[in-house]
PDB file of C-alpha atoms in Angstrom:
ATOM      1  CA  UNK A1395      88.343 -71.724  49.092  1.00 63.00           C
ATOM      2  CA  UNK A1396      85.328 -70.792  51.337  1.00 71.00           C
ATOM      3  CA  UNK A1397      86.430 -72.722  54.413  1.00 83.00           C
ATOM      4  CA  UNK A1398      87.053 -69.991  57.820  1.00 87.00           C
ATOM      5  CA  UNK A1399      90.570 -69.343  58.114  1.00 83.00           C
ATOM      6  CA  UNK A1400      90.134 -68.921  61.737  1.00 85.00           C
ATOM      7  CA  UNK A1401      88.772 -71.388  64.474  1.00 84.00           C
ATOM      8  CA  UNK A1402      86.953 -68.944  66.836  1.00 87.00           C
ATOM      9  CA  UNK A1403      86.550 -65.207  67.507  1.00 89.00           C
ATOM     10  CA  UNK A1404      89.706 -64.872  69.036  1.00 90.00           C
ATOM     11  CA  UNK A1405      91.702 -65.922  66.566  1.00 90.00           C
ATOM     12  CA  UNK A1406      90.282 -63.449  63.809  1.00 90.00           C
ATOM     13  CA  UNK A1407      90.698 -61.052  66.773  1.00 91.00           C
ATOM     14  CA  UNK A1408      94.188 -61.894  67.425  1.00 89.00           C
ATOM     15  CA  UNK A1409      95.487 -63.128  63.666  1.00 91.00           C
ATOM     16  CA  UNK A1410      98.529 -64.593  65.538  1.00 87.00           C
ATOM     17  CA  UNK A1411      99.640 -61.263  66.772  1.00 90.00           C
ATOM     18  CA  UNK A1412      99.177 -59.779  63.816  1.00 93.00           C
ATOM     19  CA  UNK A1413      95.191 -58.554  64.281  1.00 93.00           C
ATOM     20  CA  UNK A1414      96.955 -54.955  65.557  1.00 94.00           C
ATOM     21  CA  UNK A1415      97.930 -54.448  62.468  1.00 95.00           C
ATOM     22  CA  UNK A1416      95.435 -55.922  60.046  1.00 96.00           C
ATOM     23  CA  UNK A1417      92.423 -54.507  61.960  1.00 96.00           C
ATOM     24  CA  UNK A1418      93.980 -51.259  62.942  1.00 96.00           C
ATOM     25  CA  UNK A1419      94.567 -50.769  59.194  1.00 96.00           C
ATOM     26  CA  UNK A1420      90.891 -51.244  58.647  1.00 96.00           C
ATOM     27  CA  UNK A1421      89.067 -49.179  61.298  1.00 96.00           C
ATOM     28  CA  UNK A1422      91.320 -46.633  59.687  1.00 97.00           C
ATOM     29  CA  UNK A1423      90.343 -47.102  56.179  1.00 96.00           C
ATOM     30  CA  UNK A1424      87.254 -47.510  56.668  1.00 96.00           C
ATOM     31  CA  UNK A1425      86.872 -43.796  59.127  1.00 97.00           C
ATOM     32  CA  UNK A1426      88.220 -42.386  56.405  1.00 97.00           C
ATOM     33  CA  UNK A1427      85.924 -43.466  53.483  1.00 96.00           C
ATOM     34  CA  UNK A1428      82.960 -43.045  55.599  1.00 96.00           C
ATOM     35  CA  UNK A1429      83.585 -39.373  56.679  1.00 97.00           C
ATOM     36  CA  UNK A1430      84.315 -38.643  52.894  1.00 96.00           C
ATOM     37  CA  UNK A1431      80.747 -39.711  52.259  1.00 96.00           C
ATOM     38  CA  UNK A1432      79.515 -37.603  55.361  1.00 96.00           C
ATOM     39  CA  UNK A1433      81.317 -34.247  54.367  1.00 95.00           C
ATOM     40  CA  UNK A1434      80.260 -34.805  50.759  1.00 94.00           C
ATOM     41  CA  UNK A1435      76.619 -35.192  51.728  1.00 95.00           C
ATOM     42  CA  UNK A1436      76.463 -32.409  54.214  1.00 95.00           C
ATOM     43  CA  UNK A1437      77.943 -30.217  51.945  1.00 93.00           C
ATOM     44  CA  UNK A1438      75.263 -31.237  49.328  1.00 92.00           C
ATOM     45  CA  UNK A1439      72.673 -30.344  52.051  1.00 93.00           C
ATOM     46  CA  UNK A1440      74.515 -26.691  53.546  1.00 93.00           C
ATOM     47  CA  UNK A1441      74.620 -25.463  49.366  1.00 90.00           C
ATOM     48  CA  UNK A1442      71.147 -26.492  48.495  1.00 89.00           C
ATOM     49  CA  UNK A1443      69.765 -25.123  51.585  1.00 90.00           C
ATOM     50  CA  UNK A1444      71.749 -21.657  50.659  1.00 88.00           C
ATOM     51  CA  UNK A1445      70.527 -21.826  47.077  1.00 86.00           C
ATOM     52  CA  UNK A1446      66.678 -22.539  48.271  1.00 86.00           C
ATOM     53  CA  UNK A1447      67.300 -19.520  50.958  1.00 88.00           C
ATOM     54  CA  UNK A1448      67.769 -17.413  48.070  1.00 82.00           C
ATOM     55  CA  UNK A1449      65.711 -18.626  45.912  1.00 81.00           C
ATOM     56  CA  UNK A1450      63.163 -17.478  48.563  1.00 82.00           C
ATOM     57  CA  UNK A1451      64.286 -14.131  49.162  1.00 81.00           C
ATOM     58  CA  UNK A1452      64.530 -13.274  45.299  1.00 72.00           C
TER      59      UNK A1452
ATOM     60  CA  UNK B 261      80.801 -55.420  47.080  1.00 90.00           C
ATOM     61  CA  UNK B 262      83.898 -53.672  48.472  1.00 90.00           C
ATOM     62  CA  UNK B 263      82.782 -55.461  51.855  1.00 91.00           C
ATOM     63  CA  UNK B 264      82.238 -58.954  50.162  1.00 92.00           C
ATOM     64  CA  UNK B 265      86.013 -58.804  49.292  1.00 92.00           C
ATOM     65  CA  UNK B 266      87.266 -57.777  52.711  1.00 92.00           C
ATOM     66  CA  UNK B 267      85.290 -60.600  54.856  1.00 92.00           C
ATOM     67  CA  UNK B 268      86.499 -62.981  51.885  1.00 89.00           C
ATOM     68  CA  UNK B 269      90.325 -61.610  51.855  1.00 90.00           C
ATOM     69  CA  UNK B 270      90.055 -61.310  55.739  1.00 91.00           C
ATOM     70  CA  UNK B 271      88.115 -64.302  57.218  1.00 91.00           C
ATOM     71  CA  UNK B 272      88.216 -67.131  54.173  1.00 90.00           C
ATOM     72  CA  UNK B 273      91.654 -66.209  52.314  1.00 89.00           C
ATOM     73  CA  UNK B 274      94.307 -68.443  53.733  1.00 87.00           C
ATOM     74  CA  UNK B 275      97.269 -67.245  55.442  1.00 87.00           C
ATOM     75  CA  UNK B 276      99.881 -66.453  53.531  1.00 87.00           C
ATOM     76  CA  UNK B 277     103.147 -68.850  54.090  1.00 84.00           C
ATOM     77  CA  UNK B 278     105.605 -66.536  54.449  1.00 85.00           C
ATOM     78  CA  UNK B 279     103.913 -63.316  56.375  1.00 88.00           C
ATOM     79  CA  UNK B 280     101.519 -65.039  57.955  1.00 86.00           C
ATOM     80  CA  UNK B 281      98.354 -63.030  58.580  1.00 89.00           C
ATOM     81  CA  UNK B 282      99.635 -59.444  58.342  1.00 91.00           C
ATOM     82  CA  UNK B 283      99.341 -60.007  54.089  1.00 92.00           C
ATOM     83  CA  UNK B 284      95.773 -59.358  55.107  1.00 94.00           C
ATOM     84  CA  UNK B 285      96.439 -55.818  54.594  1.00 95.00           C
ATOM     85  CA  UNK B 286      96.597 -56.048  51.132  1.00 94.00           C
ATOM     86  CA  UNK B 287      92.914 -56.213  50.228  1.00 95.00           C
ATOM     87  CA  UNK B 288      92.832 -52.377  51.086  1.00 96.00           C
ATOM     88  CA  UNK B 289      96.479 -51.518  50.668  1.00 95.00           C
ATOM     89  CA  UNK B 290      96.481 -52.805  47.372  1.00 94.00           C
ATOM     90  CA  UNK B 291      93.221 -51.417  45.885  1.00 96.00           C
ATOM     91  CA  UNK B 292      94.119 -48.010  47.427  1.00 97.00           C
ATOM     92  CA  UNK B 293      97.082 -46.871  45.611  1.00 95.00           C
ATOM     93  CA  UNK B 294      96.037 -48.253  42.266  1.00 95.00           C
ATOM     94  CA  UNK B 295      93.178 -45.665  42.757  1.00 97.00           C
ATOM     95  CA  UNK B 296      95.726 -43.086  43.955  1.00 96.00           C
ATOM     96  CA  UNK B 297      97.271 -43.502  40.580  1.00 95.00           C
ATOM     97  CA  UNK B 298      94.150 -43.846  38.604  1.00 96.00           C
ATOM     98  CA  UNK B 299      92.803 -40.908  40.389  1.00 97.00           C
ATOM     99  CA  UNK B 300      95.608 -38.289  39.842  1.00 97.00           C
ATOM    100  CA  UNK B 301      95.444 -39.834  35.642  1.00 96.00           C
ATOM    101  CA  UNK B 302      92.021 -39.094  35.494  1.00 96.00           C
ATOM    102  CA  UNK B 303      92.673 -35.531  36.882  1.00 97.00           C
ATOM    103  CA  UNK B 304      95.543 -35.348  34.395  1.00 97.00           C
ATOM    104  CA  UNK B 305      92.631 -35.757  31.428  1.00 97.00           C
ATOM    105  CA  UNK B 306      90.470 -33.538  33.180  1.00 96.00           C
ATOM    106  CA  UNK B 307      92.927 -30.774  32.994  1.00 96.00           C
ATOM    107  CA  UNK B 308      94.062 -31.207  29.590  1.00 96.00           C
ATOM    108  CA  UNK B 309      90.175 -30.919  28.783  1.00 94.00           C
ATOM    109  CA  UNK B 310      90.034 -27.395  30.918  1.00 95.00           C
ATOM    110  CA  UNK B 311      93.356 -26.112  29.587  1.00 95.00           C
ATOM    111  CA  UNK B 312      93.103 -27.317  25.533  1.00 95.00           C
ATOM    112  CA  UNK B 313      89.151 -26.877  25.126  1.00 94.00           C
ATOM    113  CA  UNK B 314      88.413 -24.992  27.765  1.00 91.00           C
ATOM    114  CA  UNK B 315      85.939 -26.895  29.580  1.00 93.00           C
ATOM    115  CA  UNK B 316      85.430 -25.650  32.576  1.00 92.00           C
ATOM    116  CA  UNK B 317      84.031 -29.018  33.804  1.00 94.00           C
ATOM    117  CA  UNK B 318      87.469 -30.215  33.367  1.00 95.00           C
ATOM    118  CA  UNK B 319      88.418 -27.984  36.667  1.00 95.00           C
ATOM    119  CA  UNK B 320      85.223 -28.908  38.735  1.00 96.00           C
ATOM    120  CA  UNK B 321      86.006 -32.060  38.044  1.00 97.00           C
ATOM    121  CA  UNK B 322      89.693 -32.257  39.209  1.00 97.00           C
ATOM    122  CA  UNK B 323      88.525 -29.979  42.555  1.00 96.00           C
ATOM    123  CA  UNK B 324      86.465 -32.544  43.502  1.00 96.00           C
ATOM    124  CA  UNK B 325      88.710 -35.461  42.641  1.00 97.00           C
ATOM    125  CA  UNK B 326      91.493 -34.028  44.311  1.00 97.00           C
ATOM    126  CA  UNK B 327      90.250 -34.420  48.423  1.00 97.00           C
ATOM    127  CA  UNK B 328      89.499 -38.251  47.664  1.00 97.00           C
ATOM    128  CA  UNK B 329      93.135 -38.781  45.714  1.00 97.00           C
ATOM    129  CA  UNK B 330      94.435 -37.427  48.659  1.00 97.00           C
ATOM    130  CA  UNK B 331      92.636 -39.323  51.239  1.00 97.00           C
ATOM    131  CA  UNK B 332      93.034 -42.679  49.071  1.00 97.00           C
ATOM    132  CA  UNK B 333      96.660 -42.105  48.823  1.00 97.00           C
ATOM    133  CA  UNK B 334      97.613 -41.488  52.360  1.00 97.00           C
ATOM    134  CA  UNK B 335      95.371 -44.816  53.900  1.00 97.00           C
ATOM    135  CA  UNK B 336      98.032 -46.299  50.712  1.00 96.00           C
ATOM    136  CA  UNK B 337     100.519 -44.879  52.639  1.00 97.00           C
ATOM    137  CA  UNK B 338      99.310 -45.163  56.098  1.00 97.00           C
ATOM    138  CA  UNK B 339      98.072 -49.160  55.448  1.00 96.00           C
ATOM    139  CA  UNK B 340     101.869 -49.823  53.864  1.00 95.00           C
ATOM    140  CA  UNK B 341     103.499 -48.174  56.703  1.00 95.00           C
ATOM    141  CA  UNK B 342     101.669 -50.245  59.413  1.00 95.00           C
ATOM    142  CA  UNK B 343     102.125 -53.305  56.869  1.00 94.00           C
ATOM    143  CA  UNK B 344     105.656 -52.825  57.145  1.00 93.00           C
ATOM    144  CA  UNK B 345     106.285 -53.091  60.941  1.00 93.00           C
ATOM    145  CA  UNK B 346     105.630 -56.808  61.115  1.00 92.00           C
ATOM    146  CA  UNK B 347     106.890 -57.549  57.563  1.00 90.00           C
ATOM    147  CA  UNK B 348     110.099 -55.371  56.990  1.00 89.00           C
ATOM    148  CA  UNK B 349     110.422 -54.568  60.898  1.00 89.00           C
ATOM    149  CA  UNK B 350     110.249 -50.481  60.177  1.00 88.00           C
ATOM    150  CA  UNK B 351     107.243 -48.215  59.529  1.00 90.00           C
ATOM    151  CA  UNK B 352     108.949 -46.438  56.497  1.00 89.00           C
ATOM    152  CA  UNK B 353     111.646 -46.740  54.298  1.00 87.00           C
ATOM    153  CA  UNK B 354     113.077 -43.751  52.043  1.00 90.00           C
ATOM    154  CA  UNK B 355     112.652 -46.149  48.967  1.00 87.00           C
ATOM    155  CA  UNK B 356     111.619 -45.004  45.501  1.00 89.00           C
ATOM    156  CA  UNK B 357     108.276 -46.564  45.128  1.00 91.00           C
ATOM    157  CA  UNK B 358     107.331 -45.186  48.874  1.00 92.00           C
ATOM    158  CA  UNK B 359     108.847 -42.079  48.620  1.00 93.00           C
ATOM    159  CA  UNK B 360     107.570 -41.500  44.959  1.00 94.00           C
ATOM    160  CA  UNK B 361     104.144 -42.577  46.589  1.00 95.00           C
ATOM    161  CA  UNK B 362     104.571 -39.639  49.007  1.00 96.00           C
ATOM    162  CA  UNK B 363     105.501 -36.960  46.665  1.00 96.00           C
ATOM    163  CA  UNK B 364     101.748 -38.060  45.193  1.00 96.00           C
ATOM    164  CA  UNK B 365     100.127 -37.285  48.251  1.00 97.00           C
ATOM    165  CA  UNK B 366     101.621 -34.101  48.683  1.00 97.00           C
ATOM    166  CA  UNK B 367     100.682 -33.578  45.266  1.00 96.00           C
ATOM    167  CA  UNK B 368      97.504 -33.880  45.860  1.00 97.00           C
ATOM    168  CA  UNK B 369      97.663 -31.615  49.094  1.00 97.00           C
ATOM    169  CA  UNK B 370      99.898 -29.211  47.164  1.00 96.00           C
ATOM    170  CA  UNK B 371      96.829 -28.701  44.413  1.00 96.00           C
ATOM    171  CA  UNK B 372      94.107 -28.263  46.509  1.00 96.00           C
ATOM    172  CA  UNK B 373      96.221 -25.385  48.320  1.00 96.00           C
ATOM    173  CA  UNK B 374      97.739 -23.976  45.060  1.00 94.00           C
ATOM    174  CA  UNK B 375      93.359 -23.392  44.089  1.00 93.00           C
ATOM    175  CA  UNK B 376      92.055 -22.319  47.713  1.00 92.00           C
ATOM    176  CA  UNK B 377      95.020 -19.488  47.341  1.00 92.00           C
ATOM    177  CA  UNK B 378      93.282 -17.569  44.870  1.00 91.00           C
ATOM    178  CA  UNK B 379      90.517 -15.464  45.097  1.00 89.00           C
ATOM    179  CA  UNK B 380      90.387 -15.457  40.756  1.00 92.00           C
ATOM    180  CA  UNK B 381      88.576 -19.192  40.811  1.00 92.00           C
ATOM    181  CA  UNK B 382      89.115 -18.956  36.739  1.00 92.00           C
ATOM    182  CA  UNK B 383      93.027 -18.200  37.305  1.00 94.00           C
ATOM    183  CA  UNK B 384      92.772 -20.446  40.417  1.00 95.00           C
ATOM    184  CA  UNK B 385      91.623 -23.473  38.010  1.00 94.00           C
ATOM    185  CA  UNK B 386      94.123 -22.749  35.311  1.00 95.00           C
ATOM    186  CA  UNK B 387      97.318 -22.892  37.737  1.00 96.00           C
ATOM    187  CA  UNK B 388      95.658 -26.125  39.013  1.00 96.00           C
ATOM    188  CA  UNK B 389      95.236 -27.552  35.842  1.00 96.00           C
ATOM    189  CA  UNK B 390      98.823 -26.743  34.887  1.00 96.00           C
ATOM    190  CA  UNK B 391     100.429 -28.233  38.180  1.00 96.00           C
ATOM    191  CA  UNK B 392      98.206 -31.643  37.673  1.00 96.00           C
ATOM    192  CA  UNK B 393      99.922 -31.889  33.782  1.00 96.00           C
ATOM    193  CA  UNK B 394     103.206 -30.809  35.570  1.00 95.00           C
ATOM    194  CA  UNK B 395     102.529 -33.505  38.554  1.00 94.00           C
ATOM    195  CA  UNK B 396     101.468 -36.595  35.784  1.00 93.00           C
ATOM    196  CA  UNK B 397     105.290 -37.551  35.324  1.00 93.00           C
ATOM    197  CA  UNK B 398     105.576 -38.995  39.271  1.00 92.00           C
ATOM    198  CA  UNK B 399     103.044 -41.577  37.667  1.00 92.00           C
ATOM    199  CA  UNK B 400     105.036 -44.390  35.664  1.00 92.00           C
ATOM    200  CA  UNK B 401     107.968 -43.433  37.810  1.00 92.00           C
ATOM    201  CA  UNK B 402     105.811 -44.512  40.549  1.00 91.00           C
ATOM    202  CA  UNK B 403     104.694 -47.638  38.431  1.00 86.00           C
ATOM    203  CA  UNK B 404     108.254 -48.307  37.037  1.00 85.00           C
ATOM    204  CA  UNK B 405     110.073 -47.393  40.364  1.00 84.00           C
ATOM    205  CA  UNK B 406     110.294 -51.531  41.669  1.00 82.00           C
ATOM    206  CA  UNK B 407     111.650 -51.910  38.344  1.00 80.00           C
ATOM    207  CA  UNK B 408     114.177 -49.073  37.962  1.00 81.00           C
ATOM    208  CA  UNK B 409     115.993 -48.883  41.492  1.00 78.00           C
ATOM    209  CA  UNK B 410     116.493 -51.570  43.885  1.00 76.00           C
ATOM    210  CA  UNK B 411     113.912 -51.135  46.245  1.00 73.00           C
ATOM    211  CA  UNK B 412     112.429 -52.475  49.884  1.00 74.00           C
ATOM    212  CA  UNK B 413     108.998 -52.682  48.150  1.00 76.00           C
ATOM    213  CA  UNK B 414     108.357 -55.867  46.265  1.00 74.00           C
ATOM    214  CA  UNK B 415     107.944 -55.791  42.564  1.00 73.00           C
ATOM    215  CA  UNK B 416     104.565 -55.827  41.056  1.00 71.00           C
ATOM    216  CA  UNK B 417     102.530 -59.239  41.861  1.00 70.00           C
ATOM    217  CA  UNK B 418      99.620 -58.774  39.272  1.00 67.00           C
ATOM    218  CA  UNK B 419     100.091 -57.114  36.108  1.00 66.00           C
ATOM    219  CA  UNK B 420      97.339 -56.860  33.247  1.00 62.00           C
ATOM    220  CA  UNK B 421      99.386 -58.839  30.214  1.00 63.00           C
ATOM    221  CA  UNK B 422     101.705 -61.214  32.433  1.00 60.00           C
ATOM    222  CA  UNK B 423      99.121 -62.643  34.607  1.00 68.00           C
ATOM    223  CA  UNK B 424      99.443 -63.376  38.417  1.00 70.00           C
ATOM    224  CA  UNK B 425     102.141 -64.350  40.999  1.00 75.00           C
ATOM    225  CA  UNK B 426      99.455 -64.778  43.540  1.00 82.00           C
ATOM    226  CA  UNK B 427      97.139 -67.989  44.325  1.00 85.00           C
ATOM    227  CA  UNK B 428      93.630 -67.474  43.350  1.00 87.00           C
ATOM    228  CA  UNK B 429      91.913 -67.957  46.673  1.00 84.00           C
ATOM    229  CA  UNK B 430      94.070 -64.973  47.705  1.00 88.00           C
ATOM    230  CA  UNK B 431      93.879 -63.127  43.917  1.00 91.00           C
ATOM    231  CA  UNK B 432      90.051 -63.678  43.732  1.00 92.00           C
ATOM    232  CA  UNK B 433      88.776 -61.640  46.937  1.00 94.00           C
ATOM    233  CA  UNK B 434      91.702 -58.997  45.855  1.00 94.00           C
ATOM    234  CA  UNK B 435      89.824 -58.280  42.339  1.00 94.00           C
ATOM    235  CA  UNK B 436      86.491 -58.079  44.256  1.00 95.00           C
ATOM    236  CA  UNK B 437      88.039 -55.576  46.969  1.00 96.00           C
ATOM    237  CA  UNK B 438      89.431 -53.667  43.679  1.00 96.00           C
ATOM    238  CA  UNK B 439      86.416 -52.985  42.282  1.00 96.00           C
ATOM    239  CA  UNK B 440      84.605 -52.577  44.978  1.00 96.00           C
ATOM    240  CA  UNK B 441      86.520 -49.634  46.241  1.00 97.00           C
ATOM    241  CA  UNK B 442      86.510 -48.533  42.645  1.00 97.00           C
ATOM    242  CA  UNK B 443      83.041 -48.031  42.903  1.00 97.00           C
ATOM    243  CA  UNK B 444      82.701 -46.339  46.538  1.00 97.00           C
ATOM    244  CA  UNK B 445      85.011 -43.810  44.906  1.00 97.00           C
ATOM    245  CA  UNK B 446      83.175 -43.401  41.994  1.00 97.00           C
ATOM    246  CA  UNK B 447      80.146 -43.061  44.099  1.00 96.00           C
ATOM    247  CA  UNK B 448      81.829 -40.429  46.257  1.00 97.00           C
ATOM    248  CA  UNK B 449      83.275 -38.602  43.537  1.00 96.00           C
ATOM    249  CA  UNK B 450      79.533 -38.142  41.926  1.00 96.00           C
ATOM    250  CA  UNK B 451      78.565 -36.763  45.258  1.00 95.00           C
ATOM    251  CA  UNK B 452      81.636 -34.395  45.894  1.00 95.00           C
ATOM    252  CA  UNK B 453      81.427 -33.366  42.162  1.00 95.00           C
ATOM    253  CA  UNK B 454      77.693 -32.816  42.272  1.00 93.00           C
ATOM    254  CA  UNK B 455      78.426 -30.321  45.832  1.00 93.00           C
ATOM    255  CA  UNK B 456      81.157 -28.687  43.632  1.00 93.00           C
ATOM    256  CA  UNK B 457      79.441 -27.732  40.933  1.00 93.00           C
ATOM    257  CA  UNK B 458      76.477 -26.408  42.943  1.00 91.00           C
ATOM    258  CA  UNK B 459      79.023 -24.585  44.521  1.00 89.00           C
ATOM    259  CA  UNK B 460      80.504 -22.874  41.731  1.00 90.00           C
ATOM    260  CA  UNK B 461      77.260 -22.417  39.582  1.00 87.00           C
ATOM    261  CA  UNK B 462      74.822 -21.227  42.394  1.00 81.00           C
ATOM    262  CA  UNK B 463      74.233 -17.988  40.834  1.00 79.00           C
ATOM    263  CA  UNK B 464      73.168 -19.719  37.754  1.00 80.00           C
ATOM    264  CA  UNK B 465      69.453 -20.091  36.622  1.00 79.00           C
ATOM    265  CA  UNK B 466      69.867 -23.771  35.718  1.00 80.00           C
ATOM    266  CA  UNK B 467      70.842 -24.596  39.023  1.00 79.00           C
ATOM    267  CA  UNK B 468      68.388 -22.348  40.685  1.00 75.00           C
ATOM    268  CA  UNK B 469      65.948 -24.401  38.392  1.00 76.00           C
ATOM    269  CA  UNK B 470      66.732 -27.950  40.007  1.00 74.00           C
ATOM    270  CA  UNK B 471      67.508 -27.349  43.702  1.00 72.00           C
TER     271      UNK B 471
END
């Protein structure tokens, strides 16, 4: 069950033609997840940093 | 752990007899629109809380769920789509379970423009909460669709009571991608929730009180 599927580099690479797919379907996926994290967190950061502005001012 | 089941689904799974390696694609294909679904249910019970009780978390709660259904739904789509070139030999298919699948995501796209529409955010939540009860039906037709109409899209392979079609060197790092994404999403749906609510409560004391 935890043997490589693959031989070398190129073969995960290449998947027998079908590493296009499969990997192109991951870089995606995983974009996607990662700039949900980064606009969640920045917008965390921008509402805090209006709230301490004024917080300041009051 | 959501990476543990992709190296173990992509590098260590063996390839599948019949599709070779282009099944790979399940270990995020899969995972993704079971959390589509989930997602959209959970926003059904969220709005039921806002509209019945009144609970106005219930609306916070679905405003921040609703960006992350709609991104999990369309890499469902998007990783099916590119899934189907190799397999079925075309990108998309007007069949039930793909185009029921579809009518989620625009669901999803169709709420979060129905709330940015109005300037009344208490009206704003209320029509939202109302199209999310209206929107719950597309789930079991989306569940029961492979089982209803003859469709391109393969009947379920894992169900909770009937057990597995699918080998457990292949089933085993599909569980672990599962719940691994399960918990990314919960982990970015505390964060988006947590930016909403600051949002929508900044003139509060409370919140003044814990920035």
């Amino acid at each position: 069950m935890f043997n490589l599927a693959f031989e070398n580099f190129n073969e995960i690479l290449y998947m027998d033609g079908h590493g296009i797919y499969v990997w192109s379907v991951y870089s995606i996926g995983t974009f996607l997840i990662f700039l949900s994290f980064l606009i969640a967190k920045k917008s965390i950061r921008d509402i805090q940093q209006k709230i301490k502005i004024k917080n300041a001012s009051s | 752990m959501l990476m543990l089941g992709w190296t173990w689904g992509l590098l260590f799974a063996p390839q599948d007899a019949v599709q070779g390696n282009s099944y790979r694609i399940i270990f995020l294909h899969v995972p993704s629109v079971i959390f589509a679904e989930l997602i959209y249910f959970f926003m059904a019970v969220c709005a039921l809380m806002h509209l019945v009780w009144r609970v106005k978390l219930g609306a916070y709660l679905i405003k921040s769920a609703a960006p992350i259904g709609a991104m999990i739904t369309f890499i469902g789509l998007l990783s099916g789509s590119i899934w189907g070139i190799p397999t079925w030999g075309t990108w998309w298919q007007w069949d039930a379970r793909i185009t029921s699948t579809l009518i989620l995501f625009i669901m999803y796209l169709g709420i979060l423009t129905l709330h940015g529409s109005f300037s009344n955010l208490e009206k704003a939540d209320r029509l939202m909460s109302i199209l999310v009860v209206i929107g719950v039906v597309n789930i079991p037709i989306i569940k029961k669709s492979v089982d209803w109409w003859s469709t391109l899209h393969q009947p379920a392979s894992i169900s909770v009571s009937g057990g597995s079609s699918i080998d457990p060197s292949m089933l085993y790092p599909l569980l672990i991608s599962v719940i691994g994404l399960g918990f990314t999403l919960i982990s970015l749906g505390i964060l988006s929730s947590r930016s909403y609510i600051f949002i929508r409560e900044k003139n509060k004391r409370w919140i003044s009180e814990n920035v």
